[in-house]
Amino acid sequence: MRITSIGHAGLFIESAAGSIVCDPWFTPAYFGSWVPFPDNTGVDPARLAAADYLYISHLHHDHYDPQWLSRYMRKDITVLLPEFPVPDLHHALAGLGFKNFVQTRHNQPLVLGSGLRVQISSVDAPLDGPLGDSGIALDDGRVRIFNQNDARPVELGPIQEFGPLHAHLVQYSGAIWFPGAYTFPARMKRTLGTRKRRNGMARALRYIEQLGAEHVLPFAGPACFLDDELWHLNDVDRDPANPFPDQFAFLDFLREQGFDRAHLFLTGTEVDLHPDGTARVRQIPEEEVARIRDDRRGCLAEYKRKVQPAIDAITGALPQDRSDLVGQLKEYVEPLMKGADHTCAGVNGRILLEVAAVDGGPDENIVFDFLDRRVDRHAGEEARYVFRVRRPLVEELVRGRCANWVDELFLSSRLEISRKGPYNDYVYTFFKSFSPEHMAFVEDYYARADADRHYALADGYVVPRRCPHLQADLTRFGSVKNGVLTCAMHNWDFELATGRCLTSDDRVLAARPATPEDEQAQHPVIPEARPQ
């Protein structure tokens, strides 16, 4: 089996049982904020269009590139669909003209007509991608791989049962507006960025260790940020406080942890995998590798000159006039709030949207009030979260009745955020749920999470087996130290004695002291933290 990197999370996989293109991305995304890095414009689209199968893991625009797919990919290709709770991905691809779909089932192996065995693992917590993310395992009869991209599967058993893996492709770098978009003090930002960088790489290592593949190929980020206002987000100096480490930094981290089976996997790298567990890596020319590694500023500056016209075209096409934002939000968002019992209870306050003028006129402040369940002009009410966004971006989202502001606006980092108190998941879930279908799923998810209780033992306490945050299996991702349970999926901490969440105030761990009956019930055990 041959795996070729076509940039970011994009793969072209050729095997004895057919070929597949995964997550091809070439167009600047998120209002022109993200650009694939290294430059992948030299990839031949005709070669990709000749593949047997197309797999799009989820609808994030660094994985789903509608402009490129519409222009280059043949529409009679067989598309492999993950099983998601909302049909947005299917509808989006069908809207581009694709018509041959294979609907897979979560963690259920399927043999395709070419003989290729596939298994797609879906995750569907409200904060997983745009209400859904996925990874795909492939077996051509000789070699098995798992393309995890940036999904965070909570059930690893089915992936392990798929068969011993020859290669594991995994994301290790952040794709987040935190802490960069926040108005935190500089010292606090550095502390949070350092933690984010380290935790992201440690989480990837946790997956690597649990899946135990012969070879690891790090990929799926980071993108680069070429617009002037976002240039500072690029990690050009290996800054330990930058949450976007590159492959070189991650490979150094793995070596520090004693892991030496990972390979540099830049755009254009080809990896041949063999049944005996060996791999042949054909790297891009060493001078290109050296320039990407050692002259990041120069490399990005040259790339910026090439791509800036496309970015300017994207931002220049945004609306410059004014419309009745409050009236439109009342029409399409306020009705959703009326029935969103779990979301409104979770936010339990107000969100202020500061719409920043660019035409010399006044700013406009809009309040989302979850106590009275209304959208209105701000009249001085106290708000827990404040989002400041330039008006053309808000006009674009509102006029288009965008159902998911997080995966359009927030990922762009073209906003400024301040908050009082700790992080609140429900705030961001709300901004992903601006459609009846999305809000219905989110509310049902929270209702099911409240009702579903399976237990585990943690240092003398009985706790739910699933993390209250995003339902990760704590027997796999949890550890205990000094009376604190940590979920390594997102590094959330819970105090066992009280159940109090030390990371956010919108979650509680239902912990209680274990009884002799609990010990006899053979609950699985959450391990102690490993010494650092």
Coordinates of C-alpha atoms in Angstrom, one line a residue:
M1 CA 0.0 0.0 0.0
R2 CA 1.3 3.5 -0.9
I3 CA 0.2 6.6 1.0
T4 CA 1.0 10.0 -0.5
S5 CA 0.5 13.2 1.4
I6 CA -1.4 15.8 -0.7
G7 CA -1.3 18.4 2.0
H8 CA -2.7 18.9 5.5
A9 CA -5.1 16.0 6.2
G10 CA -5.2 15.1 2.5
L11 CA -4.1 11.6 1.4
F12 CA -4.0 9.7 -1.9
I13 CA -3.9 6.0 -1.0
E14 CA -3.1 3.3 -3.6
S15 CA -3.5 -0.4 -2.8
A16 CA -4.0 -3.8 -4.2
A17 CA -7.8 -3.3 -3.6
G18 CA -8.4 0.1 -5.0
S19 CA -7.4 3.7 -4.5
I20 CA -8.9 6.4 -2.2
V21 CA -8.6 10.1 -1.8
C22 CA -9.1 11.4 1.7
D23 CA -9.9 15.0 2.7
P24 CA -8.4 17.0 -0.2
W25 CA -7.9 20.6 0.7
F26 CA -6.4 23.4 -1.5
T27 CA -8.5 26.5 -1.1
P28 CA -7.9 29.1 1.7
A29 CA -10.5 28.4 4.3
Y30 CA -12.4 30.1 7.1
F31 CA -12.7 33.5 5.5
G32 CA -9.2 33.1 4.0
S33 CA -7.6 32.6 7.4
W34 CA -6.2 29.1 6.9
V35 CA -4.0 28.0 4.0
P36 CA -2.5 24.5 3.5
F37 CA 1.2 24.3 4.6
P38 CA 3.5 23.4 3.0
D39 CA 2.2 24.6 -0.4
N40 CA 0.3 21.9 -2.2
T41 CA -0.8 23.7 -5.3
G42 CA 1.6 21.5 -7.3
V43 CA -0.5 18.4 -6.7
D44 CA -2.0 17.0 -9.9
P45 CA -5.8 17.0 -9.6
A46 CA -6.2 14.6 -12.5
R47 CA -4.4 11.9 -10.6
L48 CA -6.7 12.3 -7.6
A49 CA -9.8 12.4 -9.8
A50 CA -9.0 9.0 -11.1
A51 CA -9.3 7.4 -7.7
D52 CA -11.9 4.7 -7.0
Y53 CA -13.2 6.2 -3.7
L54 CA -13.6 9.5 -2.0
Y55 CA -13.7 9.9 1.8
I56 CA -14.5 13.2 3.5
S57 CA -14.1 12.8 7.3
H58 CA -16.2 15.8 8.2
L59 CA -17.3 19.2 7.1
H60 CA -14.5 21.4 8.4
H61 CA -13.2 23.4 5.5
D62 CA -9.7 22.2 5.9
H63 CA -11.1 18.7 5.1
Y64 CA -14.1 19.5 2.9
D65 CA -13.1 21.9 0.1
P66 CA -16.3 22.4 -2.0
Q67 CA -14.6 24.7 -4.6
W68 CA -11.9 22.1 -5.4
L69 CA -14.3 19.1 -5.2
S70 CA -16.7 20.9 -7.5
R71 CA -14.1 21.8 -10.1
Y72 CA -11.8 18.7 -10.2
M73 CA -13.3 15.6 -8.7
R74 CA -15.4 13.4 -11.0
K75 CA -19.0 13.2 -9.7
D76 CA -19.5 9.5 -10.4
I77 CA -16.8 8.5 -7.9
T78 CA -17.9 6.3 -5.0
V79 CA -18.2 8.4 -1.8
L80 CA -17.8 6.7 1.6
L81 CA -20.0 8.4 4.1
P82 CA -19.5 8.3 7.9
E83 CA -22.6 7.7 10.1
F84 CA -23.5 11.1 11.6
P85 CA -26.5 12.1 13.5
V86 CA -27.3 14.9 11.1
P87 CA -27.1 14.5 7.3
D88 CA -25.2 17.7 6.5
L89 CA -22.2 16.0 4.9
H90 CA -24.4 13.9 2.6
H91 CA -26.4 16.9 1.6
A92 CA -23.3 19.0 1.0
L93 CA -21.7 16.4 -1.3
A94 CA -24.9 15.7 -3.1
G95 CA -25.3 19.4 -3.7
L96 CA -22.0 19.4 -5.5
G97 CA -23.2 16.7 -7.8
F98 CA -21.9 13.5 -6.2
K99 CA -24.4 10.7 -6.6
N100 CA -22.8 7.4 -5.7
F101 CA -22.7 7.0 -1.9
V102 CA -21.9 4.1 0.4
Q103 CA -23.4 4.8 3.8
T104 CA -21.2 3.1 6.4
R105 CA -22.2 2.2 10.0
H106 CA -20.2 3.3 13.0
N107 CA -17.4 0.9 13.7
Q108 CA -18.8 -1.8 11.4
P109 CA -16.4 -3.3 8.8
L110 CA -17.5 -3.3 5.2
V111 CA -15.9 -4.9 2.2
L112 CA -16.3 -2.8 -0.9
G113 CA -16.6 -4.1 -4.5
S114 CA -12.9 -3.7 -5.1
G115 CA -12.1 -5.9 -2.1
L116 CA -11.0 -3.1 0.1
R117 CA -12.2 -3.5 3.7
V118 CA -13.1 -0.3 5.4
Q119 CA -14.3 0.7 8.9
I120 CA -15.3 4.3 9.7
S121 CA -15.3 5.3 13.3
S122 CA -17.6 8.3 13.9
V123 CA -17.7 10.7 16.9
D124 CA -20.7 12.8 17.4
A125 CA -20.5 14.8 20.6
P126 CA -21.7 18.4 20.0
L127 CA -18.1 19.7 19.9
D128 CA -16.8 17.0 17.6
G129 CA -16.3 18.7 14.3
P130 CA -19.4 20.3 12.8
L131 CA -21.7 17.9 14.8
G132 CA -19.6 14.9 13.6
D133 CA -16.0 13.8 12.9
S134 CA -14.6 10.5 11.8
G135 CA -11.6 8.3 11.1
I136 CA -11.2 5.5 8.6
A137 CA -9.5 2.1 8.9
L138 CA -8.4 0.4 5.6
D139 CA -7.3 -3.1 4.8
D140 CA -6.4 -4.2 1.3
G141 CA -5.8 -7.8 2.3
R142 CA -2.1 -7.2 2.9
V143 CA -1.7 -4.0 4.9
R144 CA -4.0 -2.2 7.4
I145 CA -3.9 1.4 8.4
F146 CA -6.0 3.8 10.5
N147 CA -6.4 7.4 9.2
Q148 CA -7.5 9.2 12.4
N149 CA -6.9 12.7 11.0
D150 CA -8.2 15.1 13.7
A151 CA -11.0 12.9 15.1
R152 CA -10.9 11.9 18.7
P153 CA -12.5 8.4 18.9
V154 CA -13.7 7.4 22.4
E155 CA -14.0 3.7 21.5
L156 CA -10.7 2.2 20.5
G157 CA -11.7 -1.4 20.9
P158 CA -13.2 -1.8 17.4
I159 CA -10.2 -0.1 15.8
Q160 CA -7.8 -2.5 17.6
E161 CA -10.1 -5.5 16.6
F162 CA -9.9 -4.4 12.9
G163 CA -6.4 -5.9 12.9
P164 CA -2.9 -5.1 13.9
L165 CA -2.1 -1.8 12.2
H166 CA 0.9 -1.2 9.8
A167 CA 0.4 2.6 10.0
H168 CA -1.5 5.2 12.1
L169 CA -2.0 8.7 10.7
V170 CA -2.8 11.2 13.5
Q171 CA -3.2 14.9 14.1
Y172 CA -1.0 16.3 16.9
S173 CA -1.4 20.1 16.5
G174 CA -4.2 22.5 17.6
A175 CA -6.9 23.8 15.4
I176 CA -8.4 26.3 17.8
W177 CA -8.9 30.0 18.5
F178 CA -7.9 29.4 22.1
P179 CA -6.0 31.2 23.6
G180 CA -5.1 33.4 20.7
A181 CA -8.5 35.1 20.2
Y182 CA -9.0 35.8 23.9
T183 CA -8.2 39.1 25.6
F184 CA -6.2 37.4 28.4
P185 CA -3.1 39.1 29.7
A186 CA 0.0 38.2 27.8
R187 CA 1.5 36.1 30.6
M188 CA -1.7 34.1 31.0
K189 CA -1.9 33.6 27.2
R190 CA 1.7 32.1 27.2
T191 CA 0.8 29.8 30.1
L192 CA -2.3 28.6 28.4
G193 CA -0.6 28.3 25.0
T194 CA 2.2 26.2 26.5
R195 CA -0.3 23.9 28.1
K196 CA -2.3 23.6 24.9
R197 CA 0.7 22.7 22.9
R198 CA 2.0 20.1 25.3
N199 CA -1.4 18.6 25.9
G200 CA -2.2 18.2 22.2
M201 CA 1.0 16.3 21.5
A202 CA 0.5 14.2 24.7
R203 CA -3.0 13.3 23.6
A204 CA -1.7 12.1 20.2
L205 CA 1.0 10.0 21.9
R206 CA -1.8 8.4 24.0
Y207 CA -3.6 7.3 20.9
I208 CA -0.4 6.1 19.3
E209 CA 0.4 4.0 22.4
Q210 CA -3.0 2.5 22.6
L211 CA -3.3 1.6 18.9
G212 CA 0.3 0.3 18.6
A213 CA 0.8 0.6 14.9
E214 CA 4.2 -0.3 13.3
H215 CA 4.6 3.2 11.9
V216 CA 3.2 6.6 12.7
L217 CA 2.6 9.4 10.2
P218 CA 1.9 12.8 11.8
F219 CA -0.2 15.1 9.7
A220 CA -3.4 17.2 9.5
G221 CA -1.9 20.4 10.6
P222 CA -1.0 23.0 11.4
A223 CA -2.2 25.2 8.6
C224 CA -0.5 28.5 8.0
F225 CA -1.9 32.0 8.5
L226 CA -0.8 34.4 5.8
D227 CA -3.1 37.4 6.3
D228 CA -1.4 40.3 8.1
E229 CA -3.8 40.3 11.1
L230 CA -3.2 36.5 11.7
W231 CA 0.5 36.3 10.8
H232 CA 1.5 36.1 14.5
L233 CA -0.2 32.7 14.9
N234 CA 2.5 31.0 12.8
D235 CA 5.0 29.1 14.9
V236 CA 8.1 30.4 13.1
D237 CA 10.5 30.1 16.1
R238 CA 9.5 26.9 17.8
D239 CA 7.8 28.9 20.5
P240 CA 6.9 26.6 23.4
A241 CA 3.8 28.8 24.0
N242 CA 2.5 28.5 20.4
P243 CA -0.4 26.0 20.3
F244 CA 0.4 25.1 16.7
P245 CA 3.6 22.9 16.7
D246 CA 4.8 21.6 13.4
Q247 CA 5.8 18.0 12.5
F248 CA 9.5 18.7 13.4
A249 CA 8.5 19.7 16.9
F250 CA 6.2 16.7 17.3
L251 CA 8.8 14.2 16.1
D252 CA 11.2 15.7 18.6
F253 CA 8.5 15.3 21.3
L254 CA 8.0 11.6 20.4
R255 CA 11.8 10.9 20.5
E256 CA 11.9 12.5 24.0
Q257 CA 9.2 10.1 25.0
G258 CA 11.2 7.1 23.7
F259 CA 9.1 6.6 20.5
D260 CA 11.1 6.3 17.3
R261 CA 8.7 4.8 14.7
A262 CA 7.3 8.0 13.4
H263 CA 8.2 9.6 10.0
L264 CA 8.2 13.1 8.6
F265 CA 5.2 13.3 6.3
L266 CA 5.1 16.5 4.4
T267 CA 3.2 17.4 1.3
G268 CA 4.6 15.1 -1.5
T269 CA 6.0 12.4 0.9
E270 CA 5.3 8.9 -0.3
V271 CA 5.2 5.9 2.1
D272 CA 5.2 2.3 0.9
L273 CA 3.9 -0.1 3.5
H274 CA 4.6 -3.9 3.3
P275 CA 2.9 -6.9 5.0
D276 CA 6.1 -7.7 7.0
G277 CA 5.8 -4.4 8.8
T278 CA 8.5 -2.5 7.0
A279 CA 8.1 0.8 5.3
R280 CA 9.9 2.7 2.6
V281 CA 9.7 6.5 2.9
R282 CA 10.4 8.6 -0.2
Q283 CA 10.8 12.1 1.1
I284 CA 10.6 15.4 -0.8
P285 CA 14.1 16.8 -1.7
E286 CA 16.2 17.6 1.4
E287 CA 16.7 21.2 0.4
E288 CA 12.9 21.7 0.5
V289 CA 12.7 20.0 3.9
A290 CA 15.5 22.2 5.2
R291 CA 13.8 25.4 3.9
I292 CA 10.5 24.4 5.5
R293 CA 12.3 23.6 8.8
D294 CA 15.0 26.3 9.0
D295 CA 13.6 29.3 7.0
R296 CA 10.0 29.3 8.0
R297 CA 9.7 33.1 7.8
G298 CA 11.1 33.3 4.3
C299 CA 9.1 30.3 3.2
L300 CA 5.8 31.8 4.5
A301 CA 6.6 35.3 3.1
E302 CA 7.1 33.9 -0.4
Y303 CA 3.9 31.8 0.0
K304 CA 2.0 34.9 1.2
R305 CA 2.9 36.8 -2.0
K306 CA 1.4 33.9 -4.0
V307 CA -1.8 33.4 -2.0
Q308 CA -2.6 36.9 -0.8
P309 CA -4.7 37.8 -3.9
A310 CA -7.0 34.8 -3.2
I311 CA -7.3 35.8 0.4
D312 CA -8.1 39.4 -0.6
A313 CA -10.8 38.2 -3.0
I314 CA -12.5 36.2 -0.2
T315 CA -12.5 39.0 2.3
G316 CA -13.4 41.6 -0.3
A317 CA -16.5 39.7 -1.3
L318 CA -18.0 40.1 2.2
P319 CA -21.1 42.5 2.5
Q320 CA -20.1 46.1 3.2
D321 CA -23.6 47.5 3.7
R322 CA -25.8 47.1 6.8
S323 CA -28.9 45.0 7.3
D324 CA -31.2 44.5 10.3
L325 CA -29.1 42.0 12.2
V326 CA -31.3 41.9 15.4
G327 CA -34.4 41.3 13.3
Q328 CA -32.9 38.5 11.4
L329 CA -31.4 36.8 14.5
K330 CA -34.7 37.1 16.3
E331 CA -36.3 35.3 13.3
Y332 CA -33.9 32.4 12.9
V333 CA -32.1 32.0 16.3
E334 CA -34.6 33.1 19.0
P335 CA -37.1 30.3 18.2
L336 CA -34.3 27.8 18.7
M337 CA -33.6 29.2 22.2
K338 CA -37.2 28.7 23.2
G339 CA -36.9 25.0 23.1
A340 CA -33.3 24.6 24.1
D341 CA -33.8 23.7 27.8
H342 CA -30.4 22.0 28.3
T343 CA -28.4 24.6 26.4
C344 CA -30.1 27.6 28.1
A345 CA -29.6 26.0 31.5
G346 CA -26.0 25.3 30.7
V347 CA -25.2 28.9 29.6
N348 CA -27.3 30.3 32.4
G349 CA -26.6 33.9 31.6
R350 CA -26.1 36.2 28.6
I351 CA -23.7 36.5 25.7
L352 CA -22.9 39.8 24.1
L353 CA -22.1 40.1 20.4
E354 CA -20.2 43.4 19.7
V355 CA -20.6 44.0 15.9
A356 CA -17.7 46.3 15.1
A357 CA -18.3 48.9 12.4
V358 CA -16.0 49.2 9.4
D359 CA -17.9 52.0 7.6
G360 CA -17.3 54.8 10.1
G361 CA -20.7 54.3 11.6
P362 CA -21.5 53.1 15.1
D363 CA -20.9 49.7 16.5
E364 CA -24.0 47.5 17.2
N365 CA -24.3 45.4 20.4
I366 CA -26.6 42.4 20.4
V367 CA -27.4 40.3 23.5
F368 CA -28.3 36.6 23.5
D369 CA -30.2 36.3 26.8
F370 CA -30.5 32.6 28.0
L371 CA -32.5 33.6 31.1
D372 CA -35.3 35.1 29.1
R373 CA -34.5 33.2 25.9
R374 CA -34.4 36.2 23.6
V375 CA -32.2 38.1 21.2
D376 CA -32.3 41.8 21.4
R377 CA -30.3 45.1 21.3
H378 CA -28.0 45.3 24.3
A379 CA -29.4 47.5 27.0
G380 CA -26.5 47.3 29.4
E381 CA -27.2 43.8 30.8
E382 CA -24.3 42.0 32.3
A383 CA -22.8 39.4 30.0
R384 CA -20.6 36.4 30.8
Y385 CA -19.1 36.1 27.3
V386 CA -18.4 38.9 24.9
F387 CA -17.6 38.3 21.2
R388 CA -16.3 41.2 19.1
V389 CA -16.5 40.6 15.4
R390 CA -16.2 43.0 12.4
R391 CA -19.6 43.7 10.8
P392 CA -19.0 42.2 7.3
L393 CA -18.3 38.8 8.8
V394 CA -21.5 38.9 10.9
E395 CA -23.5 40.2 7.9
E396 CA -22.3 37.2 5.9
L397 CA -23.2 34.7 8.5
V398 CA -26.6 36.1 9.3
R399 CA -27.7 36.8 5.7
G400 CA -26.7 33.2 4.8
R401 CA -28.6 31.8 7.8
C402 CA -25.4 30.0 8.8
A403 CA -26.2 27.1 11.0
N404 CA -22.7 26.8 12.5
W405 CA -20.8 29.9 13.5
V406 CA -18.1 28.0 15.3
D407 CA -16.9 26.2 12.3
E408 CA -17.1 29.2 10.0
L409 CA -16.2 32.3 12.2
F410 CA -14.5 31.1 15.3
L411 CA -12.0 28.8 13.6
S412 CA -11.0 31.8 11.4
S413 CA -9.7 33.5 14.6
R414 CA -11.1 36.7 13.1
L415 CA -12.7 37.7 16.4
E416 CA -11.9 38.8 19.9
I417 CA -13.3 37.1 22.9
S418 CA -13.5 38.0 26.6
R419 CA -15.3 36.1 29.4
K420 CA -16.0 36.2 33.1
G421 CA -15.2 33.0 34.8
P422 CA -14.1 29.6 33.4
Y423 CA -14.8 28.1 30.0
N424 CA -18.3 27.0 29.2
D425 CA -19.0 24.3 26.6
Y426 CA -22.6 25.2 26.2
V427 CA -21.7 28.7 24.8
Y428 CA -19.9 27.1 21.9
T429 CA -22.4 24.4 21.4
F430 CA -25.0 27.1 21.0
F431 CA -23.1 28.8 18.2
K432 CA -22.9 25.5 16.4
S433 CA -26.7 24.9 16.5
F434 CA -28.4 27.6 14.6
S435 CA -30.8 25.3 12.8
P436 CA -33.7 23.2 14.1
E437 CA -31.9 19.9 13.1
H438 CA -28.7 20.9 14.9
M439 CA -30.4 22.1 18.0
A440 CA -32.6 19.0 18.2
F441 CA -29.5 16.8 18.1
V442 CA -27.7 18.8 20.7
E443 CA -30.6 18.8 23.1
D444 CA -31.1 15.1 22.6
Y445 CA -27.4 14.5 23.2
Y446 CA -27.5 16.3 26.5
A447 CA -30.6 14.4 27.5
R448 CA -29.1 11.1 26.7
A449 CA -25.8 12.0 28.5
D450 CA -27.8 12.7 31.6
A451 CA -29.6 9.4 31.5
D452 CA -26.6 7.1 30.5
R453 CA -24.6 6.0 33.5
H454 CA -22.0 3.3 33.6
Y455 CA -19.5 3.3 36.4
A456 CA -15.8 2.9 37.2
L457 CA -13.6 3.0 40.3
A458 CA -11.1 5.8 40.8
D459 CA -8.9 5.9 44.0
G460 CA -11.7 4.7 46.3
Y461 CA -14.5 6.5 44.5
V462 CA -17.3 5.4 42.1
V463 CA -17.5 7.7 39.1
P464 CA -19.3 7.6 35.7
R465 CA -17.2 5.7 33.2
R466 CA -17.8 8.5 30.6
C467 CA -16.3 12.0 31.1
P468 CA -19.0 14.6 31.8
H469 CA -17.3 16.8 29.2
L470 CA -17.4 14.9 25.8
Q471 CA -18.1 11.3 27.0
A472 CA -14.6 9.9 26.6
D473 CA -14.1 6.5 28.3
L474 CA -12.3 7.4 31.5
T475 CA -10.9 3.8 31.8
R476 CA -8.8 4.6 28.7
F477 CA -8.3 8.3 28.9
G478 CA -8.5 8.9 32.7
S479 CA -5.9 8.9 35.4
V480 CA -5.9 9.8 39.1
K481 CA -3.3 11.8 41.1
N482 CA -3.6 13.4 44.5
G483 CA -7.4 13.0 44.6
V484 CA -7.9 14.6 41.1
L485 CA -9.2 12.7 38.1
T486 CA -7.8 13.9 34.8
C487 CA -9.4 13.1 31.4
A488 CA -6.5 13.2 28.9
M489 CA -8.9 13.7 25.9
H490 CA -9.0 17.4 26.6
N491 CA -7.2 17.5 30.0
W492 CA -10.2 18.3 32.2
D493 CA -9.7 17.9 35.9
F494 CA -12.3 16.8 38.5
E495 CA -11.9 16.7 42.3
L496 CA -13.0 13.2 43.4
A497 CA -14.0 14.2 47.0
T498 CA -16.5 16.8 45.7
G499 CA -17.1 16.0 42.0
R500 CA -16.2 19.7 41.3
C501 CA -14.7 20.3 37.8
L502 CA -11.5 22.3 38.2
T503 CA -11.5 23.2 34.5
S504 CA -15.0 24.6 34.0
D505 CA -18.0 25.4 36.1
D506 CA -20.6 23.9 33.8
R507 CA -19.8 20.2 34.5
V508 CA -19.9 18.0 37.7
L509 CA -18.5 14.5 38.1
A510 CA -21.0 12.4 40.0
A511 CA -18.5 10.9 42.4
R512 CA -19.2 9.0 45.6
P513 CA -17.1 6.9 48.0
A514 CA -16.9 3.3 47.0
T515 CA -18.7 0.6 49.1
P516 CA -17.8 -3.1 49.5
E517 CA -20.7 -3.8 47.1
D518 CA -19.0 -1.5 44.5
E519 CA -15.8 -3.4 44.9
Q520 CA -17.6 -6.7 44.3
A521 CA -19.5 -5.3 41.2
Q522 CA -16.2 -5.5 39.2
H523 CA -16.4 -2.0 37.9
P524 CA -13.4 -1.2 35.6
V525 CA -10.6 0.8 37.3
I526 CA -9.3 4.2 36.3
P527 CA -5.5 3.9 36.8
E528 CA -3.1 6.2 38.7
A529 CA -1.3 8.8 36.7
R530 CA 2.1 7.7 35.3
P531 CA 5.1 9.4 36.8
Q532 CA 6.4 12.3 34.7

